[in-house]
Every structure is written in structure tokens, then in C-alpha cells.
């Protein structure tokens, strides 16, 4: 795997950044495209979905679930 790519996002009014391997960003971008969500909107939705898990870990878990065929994230309602 290549080095980490850091992307910034505004979550709940606070600027934060997430550093992930490019392979994970590729899957997350595909999820956003399939769900018609911008990268920022997807990150906001992941933030609401993640519970107490760290954001970067949640991004990786979602990417792995999605790559494995689990689309339950697409059906979940987050506030």
C-alpha cells in the first residue's frame, strides 16, 4: 500500500482531517458516487454512523464492508 492521504472535513462545526491509504479513499469515493453523496456529505454520514469508533477506523471498516458486498450502510438512517 502507498502512504496516507489526508483530507480535511468539517464535522459538527469542527474542522478535522482523516488520513487513509489511497485504496480506502478509492472505495469511499465509489460509495459516495453510488449514494449520490459528495465526499463531505459521506464523511458527515460516516461520522453519524460510527458511534464511539474513531473516524479513520470507521472509514476503513465501511470500505471493507462495502468491498465485501455489505450495503447495509446505504440503507441505514442516520441523524
PDB file of N, CA and C in Angstrom:
ATOM      1  N   UNK A   1       0.831  -1.179   0.000  1.00  0.00           N
ATOM      2  CA  UNK A   1       0.000   0.000   0.000  1.00  0.00           C
ATOM      3  C   UNK A   1       0.877   1.244   0.000  1.00  0.00           C
ATOM      4  N   UNK A   2       0.329   2.283  -0.526  1.00  0.00           N
ATOM      5  CA  UNK A   2       1.029   3.555  -0.583  1.00  0.00           C
ATOM      6  C   UNK A   2       0.888   4.292   0.741  1.00  0.00           C
ATOM      7  N   UNK A   3       1.494   5.480   0.816  1.00  0.00           N
ATOM      8  CA  UNK A   3       1.394   6.313   2.001  1.00  0.00           C
ATOM      9  C   UNK A   3      -0.011   6.838   2.201  1.00  0.00           C
ATOM     10  N   UNK A   4      -0.212   7.476   3.331  1.00  0.00           N
ATOM     11  CA  UNK A   4      -1.525   8.005   3.676  1.00  0.00           C
ATOM     12  C   UNK A   4      -1.822   9.298   2.933  1.00  0.00           C
ATOM     13  N   UNK A   5      -3.096   9.493   2.630  1.00  0.00           N
ATOM     14  CA  UNK A   5      -3.585  10.738   2.039  1.00  0.00           C
ATOM     15  C   UNK A   5      -4.502  11.364   3.067  1.00  0.00           C
ATOM     16  N   UNK A   6      -4.231  12.622   3.403  1.00  0.00           N
ATOM     17  CA  UNK A   6      -5.021  13.322   4.400  1.00  0.00           C
ATOM     18  C   UNK A   6      -6.018  14.232   3.706  1.00  0.00           C
ATOM     19  N   UNK A   7      -7.269  14.161   4.167  1.00  0.00           N
ATOM     20  CA  UNK A   7      -8.322  15.036   3.646  1.00  0.00           C
ATOM     21  C   UNK A   7      -9.006  15.722   4.818  1.00  0.00           C
ATOM     22  N   UNK A   8      -9.339  16.978   4.633  1.00  0.00           N
ATOM     23  CA  UNK A   8      -9.986  17.766   5.681  1.00  0.00           C
ATOM     24  C   UNK A   8     -11.487  17.789   5.464  1.00  0.00           C
ATOM     25  N   UNK A   9     -12.208  17.867   6.578  1.00  0.00           N
ATOM     26  CA  UNK A   9     -13.671  17.899   6.522  1.00  0.00           C
ATOM     27  C   UNK A   9     -14.181  18.672   7.738  1.00  0.00           C
ATOM     28  N   UNK A  10     -15.340  19.280   7.587  1.00  0.00           N
ATOM     29  CA  UNK A  10     -15.993  19.992   8.670  1.00  0.00           C
ATOM     30  C   UNK A  10     -17.100  19.100   9.221  1.00  0.00           C
ATOM     31  N   UNK A  11     -16.956  18.671  10.478  1.00  0.00           N
ATOM     32  CA  UNK A  11     -17.934  17.791  11.122  1.00  0.00           C
ATOM     33  C   UNK A  11     -18.476  18.483  12.361  1.00  0.00           C
ATOM     34  N   UNK A  12     -19.775  18.652  12.412  1.00  0.00           N
ATOM     35  CA  UNK A  12     -20.433  19.299  13.551  1.00  0.00           C
ATOM     36  C   UNK A  12     -19.802  20.645  13.872  1.00  0.00           C
ATOM     37  N   UNK A  13     -19.440  21.382  12.835  1.00  0.00           N
ATOM     38  CA  UNK A  13     -18.877  22.705  13.012  1.00  0.00           C
ATOM     39  C   UNK A  13     -17.405  22.726  13.381  1.00  0.00           C
ATOM     40  N   UNK A  14     -16.749  21.559  13.404  1.00  0.00           N
ATOM     41  CA  UNK A  14     -15.338  21.487  13.763  1.00  0.00           C
ATOM     42  C   UNK A  14     -14.526  20.932  12.599  1.00  0.00           C
ATOM     43  N   UNK A  15     -13.450  21.609  12.277  1.00  0.00           N
ATOM     44  CA  UNK A  15     -12.564  21.126  11.224  1.00  0.00           C
ATOM     45  C   UNK A  15     -11.768  19.939  11.753  1.00  0.00           C
ATOM     46  N   UNK A  16     -11.704  18.901  10.960  1.00  0.00           N
ATOM     47  CA  UNK A  16     -10.908  17.729  11.310  1.00  0.00           C
ATOM     48  C   UNK A  16     -10.303  17.179  10.027  1.00  0.00           C
ATOM     49  N   UNK A  17      -9.383  16.272  10.158  1.00  0.00           N
ATOM     50  CA  UNK A  17      -8.814  15.640   8.972  1.00  0.00           C
ATOM     51  C   UNK A  17      -8.753  14.141   9.197  1.00  0.00           C
ATOM     52  N   UNK A  18      -8.783  13.431   8.096  1.00  0.00           N
ATOM     53  CA  UNK A  18      -8.732  11.972   8.123  1.00  0.00           C
ATOM     54  C   UNK A  18      -7.609  11.544   7.186  1.00  0.00           C
ATOM     55  N   UNK A  19      -6.735  10.698   7.687  1.00  0.00           N
ATOM     56  CA  UNK A  19      -5.633  10.179   6.879  1.00  0.00           C
ATOM     57  C   UNK A  19      -5.873   8.691   6.626  1.00  0.00           C
ATOM     58  N   UNK A  20      -5.992   8.349   5.351  1.00  0.00           N
ATOM     59  CA  UNK A  20      -6.224   6.963   4.949  1.00  0.00           C
ATOM     60  C   UNK A  20      -5.343   6.605   3.766  1.00  0.00           C
ATOM     61  N   UNK A  21      -5.161   5.325   3.573  1.00  0.00           N
ATOM     62  CA  UNK A  21      -4.455   4.839   2.408  1.00  0.00           C
ATOM     63  C   UNK A  21      -5.296   5.141   1.164  1.00  0.00           C
ATOM     64  N   UNK A  22      -4.637   5.380   0.016  1.00  0.00           N
ATOM     65  CA  UNK A  22      -5.379   5.724  -1.200  1.00  0.00           C
ATOM     66  C   UNK A  22      -6.410   4.673  -1.600  1.00  0.00           C
ATOM     67  N   UNK A  23      -6.128   3.414  -1.308  1.00  0.00           N
ATOM     68  CA  UNK A  23      -7.070   2.348  -1.659  1.00  0.00           C
ATOM     69  C   UNK A  23      -8.400   2.510  -0.924  1.00  0.00           C
ATOM     70  N   UNK A  24      -8.343   2.947   0.323  1.00  0.00           N
ATOM     71  CA  UNK A  24      -9.576   3.186   1.077  1.00  0.00           C
ATOM     72  C   UNK A  24     -10.322   4.390   0.529  1.00  0.00           C
ATOM     73  N   UNK A  25      -9.586   5.463   0.175  1.00  0.00           N
ATOM     74  CA  UNK A  25     -10.248   6.634  -0.417  1.00  0.00           C
ATOM     75  C   UNK A  25     -10.948   6.257  -1.721  1.00  0.00           C
ATOM     76  N   UNK A  26     -10.354   5.363  -2.500  1.00  0.00           N
ATOM     77  CA  UNK A  26     -10.971   4.929  -3.759  1.00  0.00           C
ATOM     78  C   UNK A  26     -12.322   4.273  -3.493  1.00  0.00           C
ATOM     79  N   UNK A  27     -12.380   3.391  -2.505  1.00  0.00           N
ATOM     80  CA  UNK A  27     -13.647   2.727  -2.173  1.00  0.00           C
ATOM     81  C   UNK A  27     -14.647   3.742  -1.625  1.00  0.00           C
ATOM     82  N   UNK A  28     -14.198   4.631  -0.730  1.00  0.00           N
ATOM     83  CA  UNK A  28     -15.104   5.636  -0.168  1.00  0.00           C
ATOM     84  C   UNK A  28     -15.649   6.561  -1.252  1.00  0.00           C
ATOM     85  N   UNK A  29     -14.808   6.944  -2.202  1.00  0.00           N
ATOM     86  CA  UNK A  29     -15.288   7.771  -3.315  1.00  0.00           C
ATOM     87  C   UNK A  29     -16.342   7.021  -4.131  1.00  0.00           C
ATOM     88  N   UNK A  30     -16.149   5.716  -4.323  1.00  0.00           N
ATOM     89  CA  UNK A  30     -17.133   4.907  -5.052  1.00  0.00           C
ATOM     90  C   UNK A  30     -18.451   4.821  -4.271  1.00  0.00           C
ATOM     91  N   UNK A  31     -18.357   4.705  -2.953  1.00  0.00           N
ATOM     92  CA  UNK A  31     -19.569   4.692  -2.117  1.00  0.00           C
ATOM     93  C   UNK A  31     -20.314   6.006  -2.282  1.00  0.00           C
ATOM     94  N   UNK A  32     -19.580   7.106  -2.191  1.00  0.00           N
ATOM     95  CA  UNK A  32     -20.200   8.421  -2.361  1.00  0.00           C
ATOM     96  C   UNK A  32     -20.886   8.553  -3.705  1.00  0.00           C
ATOM     97  N   UNK A  33     -20.236   8.095  -4.747  1.00  0.00           N
ATOM     98  CA  UNK A  33     -20.818   8.154  -6.088  1.00  0.00           C
ATOM     99  C   UNK A  33     -22.097   7.324  -6.152  1.00  0.00           C
ATOM    100  N   UNK A  34     -22.043   6.109  -5.627  1.00  0.00           N
ATOM    101  CA  UNK A  34     -23.216   5.230  -5.681  1.00  0.00           C
ATOM    102  C   UNK A  34     -24.390   5.795  -4.882  1.00  0.00           C
ATOM    103  N   UNK A  35     -24.080   6.483  -3.778  1.00  0.00           N
ATOM    104  CA  UNK A  35     -25.136   7.041  -2.933  1.00  0.00           C
ATOM    105  C   UNK A  35     -25.458   8.492  -3.278  1.00  0.00           C
ATOM    106  N   UNK A  36     -24.834   9.006  -4.322  1.00  0.00           N
ATOM    107  CA  UNK A  36     -25.027  10.404  -4.749  1.00  0.00           C
ATOM    108  C   UNK A  36     -24.709  11.388  -3.624  1.00  0.00           C
ATOM    109  N   UNK A  37     -23.603  11.131  -2.931  1.00  0.00           N
ATOM    110  CA  UNK A  37     -23.154  11.992  -1.844  1.00  0.00           C
ATOM    111  C   UNK A  37     -21.799  12.599  -2.192  1.00  0.00           C
ATOM    112  N   UNK A  38     -21.631  13.863  -1.868  1.00  0.00           N
ATOM    113  CA  UNK A  38     -20.307  14.466  -2.009  1.00  0.00           C
ATOM    114  C   UNK A  38     -19.399  13.812  -0.974  1.00  0.00           C
ATOM    115  N   UNK A  39     -18.099  14.008  -1.119  1.00  0.00           N
ATOM    116  CA  UNK A  39     -17.167  13.456  -0.143  1.00  0.00           C
ATOM    117  C   UNK A  39     -17.491  14.003   1.251  1.00  0.00           C
ATOM    118  N   UNK A  40     -17.778  15.302   1.340  1.00  0.00           N
ATOM    119  CA  UNK A  40     -18.101  15.905   2.639  1.00  0.00           C
ATOM    120  C   UNK A  40     -19.372  15.301   3.225  1.00  0.00           C
ATOM    121  N   UNK A  41     -20.393  15.123   2.400  1.00  0.00           N
ATOM    122  CA  UNK A  41     -21.653  14.533   2.880  1.00  0.00           C
ATOM    123  C   UNK A  41     -21.451  13.096   3.330  1.00  0.00           C
ATOM    124  N   UNK A  42     -20.624  12.353   2.607  1.00  0.00           N
ATOM    125  CA  UNK A  42     -20.340  10.979   3.009  1.00  0.00           C
ATOM    126  C   UNK A  42     -19.631  10.953   4.354  1.00  0.00           C
ATOM    127  N   UNK A  43     -18.658  11.831   4.550  1.00  0.00           N
ATOM    128  CA  UNK A  43     -17.930  11.868   5.819  1.00  0.00           C
ATOM    129  C   UNK A  43     -18.863  12.243   6.970  1.00  0.00           C
ATOM    130  N   UNK A  44     -19.790  13.151   6.733  1.00  0.00           N
ATOM    131  CA  UNK A  44     -20.765  13.522   7.759  1.00  0.00           C
ATOM    132  C   UNK A  44     -21.629  12.312   8.113  1.00  0.00           C
ATOM    133  N   UNK A  45     -22.025  11.568   7.104  1.00  0.00           N
ATOM    134  CA  UNK A  45     -22.853  10.371   7.341  1.00  0.00           C
ATOM    135  C   UNK A  45     -22.061   9.293   8.086  1.00  0.00           C
ATOM    136  N   UNK A  46     -20.802   9.107   7.724  1.00  0.00           N
ATOM    137  CA  UNK A  46     -19.945   8.145   8.433  1.00  0.00           C
ATOM    138  C   UNK A  46     -19.786   8.574   9.885  1.00  0.00           C
ATOM    139  N   UNK A  47     -19.606   9.863  10.105  1.00  0.00           N
ATOM    140  CA  UNK A  47     -19.453  10.384  11.458  1.00  0.00           C
ATOM    141  C   UNK A  47     -20.679  10.057  12.306  1.00  0.00           C
ATOM    142  N   UNK A  48     -21.859  10.205  11.745  1.00  0.00           N
ATOM    143  CA  UNK A  48     -23.094   9.907  12.471  1.00  0.00           C
ATOM    144  C   UNK A  48     -23.258   8.406  12.707  1.00  0.00           C
ATOM    145  N   UNK A  49     -22.744   7.593  11.808  1.00  0.00           N
ATOM    146  CA  UNK A  49     -22.875   6.133  11.833  1.00  0.00           C
ATOM    147  C   UNK A  49     -21.886   5.457  12.776  1.00  0.00           C
ATOM    148  N   UNK A  50     -20.755   6.088  13.032  1.00  0.00           N
ATOM    149  CA  UNK A  50     -19.610   5.418  13.649  1.00  0.00           C
ATOM    150  C   UNK A  50     -19.715   5.102  15.127  1.00  0.00           C
ATOM    151  N   UNK A  51     -20.612   5.753  15.837  1.00  0.00           N
ATOM    152  CA  UNK A  51     -20.673   5.522  17.280  1.00  0.00           C
ATOM    153  C   UNK A  51     -19.408   6.043  17.944  1.00  0.00           C
ATOM    154  N   UNK A  52     -18.789   5.213  18.774  1.00  0.00           N
ATOM    155  CA  UNK A  52     -17.581   5.627  19.510  1.00  0.00           C
ATOM    156  C   UNK A  52     -16.288   5.252  18.790  1.00  0.00           C
ATOM    157  N   UNK A  53     -16.379   4.612  17.661  1.00  0.00           N
ATOM    158  CA  UNK A  53     -15.199   4.190  16.904  1.00  0.00           C
ATOM    159  C   UNK A  53     -14.519   5.429  16.302  1.00  0.00           C
ATOM    160  N   UNK A  54     -13.200   5.483  16.274  1.00  0.00           N
ATOM    161  CA  UNK A  54     -12.507   6.610  15.630  1.00  0.00           C
ATOM    162  C   UNK A  54     -12.921   6.759  14.163  1.00  0.00           C
ATOM    163  N   UNK A  55     -12.915   7.983  13.681  1.00  0.00           N
ATOM    164  CA  UNK A  55     -13.393   8.261  12.331  1.00  0.00           C
ATOM    165  C   UNK A  55     -12.601   7.508  11.266  1.00  0.00           C
ATOM    166  N   UNK A  56     -11.285   7.542  11.345  1.00  0.00           N
ATOM    167  CA  UNK A  56     -10.475   6.841  10.333  1.00  0.00           C
ATOM    168  C   UNK A  56     -10.766   5.342  10.348  1.00  0.00           C
ATOM    169  N   UNK A  57     -10.896   4.769  11.529  1.00  0.00           N
ATOM    170  CA  UNK A  57     -11.220   3.343  11.638  1.00  0.00           C
ATOM    171  C   UNK A  57     -12.588   3.061  11.026  1.00  0.00           C
ATOM    172  N   UNK A  58     -13.537   3.940  11.278  1.00  0.00           N
ATOM    173  CA  UNK A  58     -14.882   3.769  10.718  1.00  0.00           C
ATOM    174  C   UNK A  58     -14.857   3.816   9.197  1.00  0.00           C
ATOM    175  N   UNK A  59     -14.054   4.695   8.650  1.00  0.00           N
ATOM    176  CA  UNK A  59     -13.917   4.778   7.194  1.00  0.00           C
ATOM    177  C   UNK A  59     -13.361   3.482   6.637  1.00  0.00           C
ATOM    178  N   UNK A  60     -12.345   2.937   7.298  1.00  0.00           N
ATOM    179  CA  UNK A  60     -11.755   1.682   6.835  1.00  0.00           C
ATOM    180  C   UNK A  60     -12.753   0.526   6.952  1.00  0.00           C
ATOM    181  N   UNK A  61     -13.463   0.457   8.083  1.00  0.00           N
ATOM    182  CA  UNK A  61     -14.448  -0.618   8.279  1.00  0.00           C
ATOM    183  C   UNK A  61     -15.536  -0.537   7.211  1.00  0.00           C
ATOM    184  N   UNK A  62     -16.045   0.664   6.970  1.00  0.00           N
ATOM    185  CA  UNK A  62     -17.071   0.821   5.942  1.00  0.00           C
ATOM    186  C   UNK A  62     -16.542   0.385   4.577  1.00  0.00           C
ATOM    187  N   UNK A  63     -15.338   0.816   4.232  1.00  0.00           N
ATOM    188  CA  UNK A  63     -14.763   0.448   2.935  1.00  0.00           C
ATOM    189  C   UNK A  63     -14.636  -1.072   2.807  1.00  0.00           C
ATOM    190  N   UNK A  64     -14.191  -1.730   3.873  1.00  0.00           N
ATOM    191  CA  UNK A  64     -14.062  -3.183   3.837  1.00  0.00           C
ATOM    192  C   UNK A  64     -15.425  -3.862   3.733  1.00  0.00           C
ATOM    193  N   UNK A  65     -16.403  -3.380   4.491  1.00  0.00           N
ATOM    194  CA  UNK A  65     -17.748  -3.949   4.400  1.00  0.00           C
ATOM    195  C   UNK A  65     -18.297  -3.798   2.994  1.00  0.00           C
ATOM    196  N   UNK A  66     -18.152  -2.601   2.443  1.00  0.00           N
ATOM    197  CA  UNK A  66     -18.676  -2.315   1.098  1.00  0.00           C
ATOM    198  C   UNK A  66     -18.002  -3.192   0.058  1.00  0.00           C
ATOM    199  N   UNK A  67     -16.675  -3.297   0.140  1.00  0.00           N
ATOM    200  CA  UNK A  67     -15.930  -4.124  -0.817  1.00  0.00           C
ATOM    201  C   UNK A  67     -16.331  -5.597  -0.705  1.00  0.00           C
ATOM    202  N   UNK A  68     -16.755  -6.005   0.492  1.00  0.00           N
ATOM    203  CA  UNK A  68     -17.200  -7.376   0.707  1.00  0.00           C
ATOM    204  C   UNK A  68     -18.654  -7.602   0.339  1.00  0.00           C
ATOM    205  N   UNK A  69     -19.330  -6.556  -0.146  1.00  0.00           N
ATOM    206  CA  UNK A  69     -20.700  -6.705  -0.605  1.00  0.00           C
ATOM    207  C   UNK A  69     -21.766  -6.277   0.389  1.00  0.00           C
ATOM    208  N   UNK A  70     -21.361  -5.851   1.576  1.00  0.00           N
ATOM    209  CA  UNK A  70     -22.329  -5.419   2.591  1.00  0.00           C
ATOM    210  C   UNK A  70     -22.751  -3.984   2.292  1.00  0.00           C
ATOM    211  N   UNK A  71     -24.002  -3.799   1.907  1.00  0.00           N
ATOM    212  CA  UNK A  71     -24.521  -2.470   1.550  1.00  0.00           C
ATOM    213  C   UNK A  71     -25.469  -1.927   2.622  1.00  0.00           C
ATOM    214  N   UNK A  72     -25.415  -2.480   3.828  1.00  0.00           N
ATOM    215  CA  UNK A  72     -26.324  -2.037   4.885  1.00  0.00           C
ATOM    216  C   UNK A  72     -26.142  -0.558   5.212  1.00  0.00           C
ATOM    217  N   UNK A  73     -24.957   0.000   5.048  1.00  0.00           N
ATOM    218  CA  UNK A  73     -24.725   1.421   5.291  1.00  0.00           C
ATOM    219  C   UNK A  73     -25.638   2.277   4.420  1.00  0.00           C
ATOM    220  N   UNK A  74     -25.887   1.832   3.202  1.00  0.00           N
ATOM    221  CA  UNK A  74     -26.727   2.593   2.268  1.00  0.00           C
ATOM    222  C   UNK A  74     -28.165   2.672   2.754  1.00  0.00           C
ATOM    223  N   UNK A  75     -28.599   1.685   3.523  1.00  0.00           N
ATOM    224  CA  UNK A  75     -29.973   1.624   3.986  1.00  0.00           C
ATOM    225  C   UNK A  75     -30.173   2.253   5.359  1.00  0.00           C
ATOM    226  N   UNK A  76     -29.070   2.438   6.109  1.00  0.00           N
ATOM    227  CA  UNK A  76     -29.186   2.958   7.472  1.00  0.00           C
ATOM    228  C   UNK A  76     -29.590   4.427   7.470  1.00  0.00           C
ATOM    229  N   UNK A  77     -30.443   4.759   8.391  1.00  0.00           N
ATOM    230  CA  UNK A  77     -30.857   6.147   8.579  1.00  0.00           C
ATOM    231  C   UNK A  77     -30.027   6.733   9.696  1.00  0.00           C
ATOM    232  N   UNK A  78     -29.307   7.798   9.396  1.00  0.00           N
ATOM    233  CA  UNK A  78     -28.519   8.477  10.419  1.00  0.00           C
ATOM    234  C   UNK A  78     -29.074   9.864  10.619  1.00  0.00           C
ATOM    235  N   UNK A  79     -28.933  10.363  11.832  1.00  0.00           N
ATOM    236  CA  UNK A  79     -29.478  11.693  12.123  1.00  0.00           C
ATOM    237  C   UNK A  79     -28.511  12.783  11.763  1.00  0.00           C
TER     238      UNK A  79
END
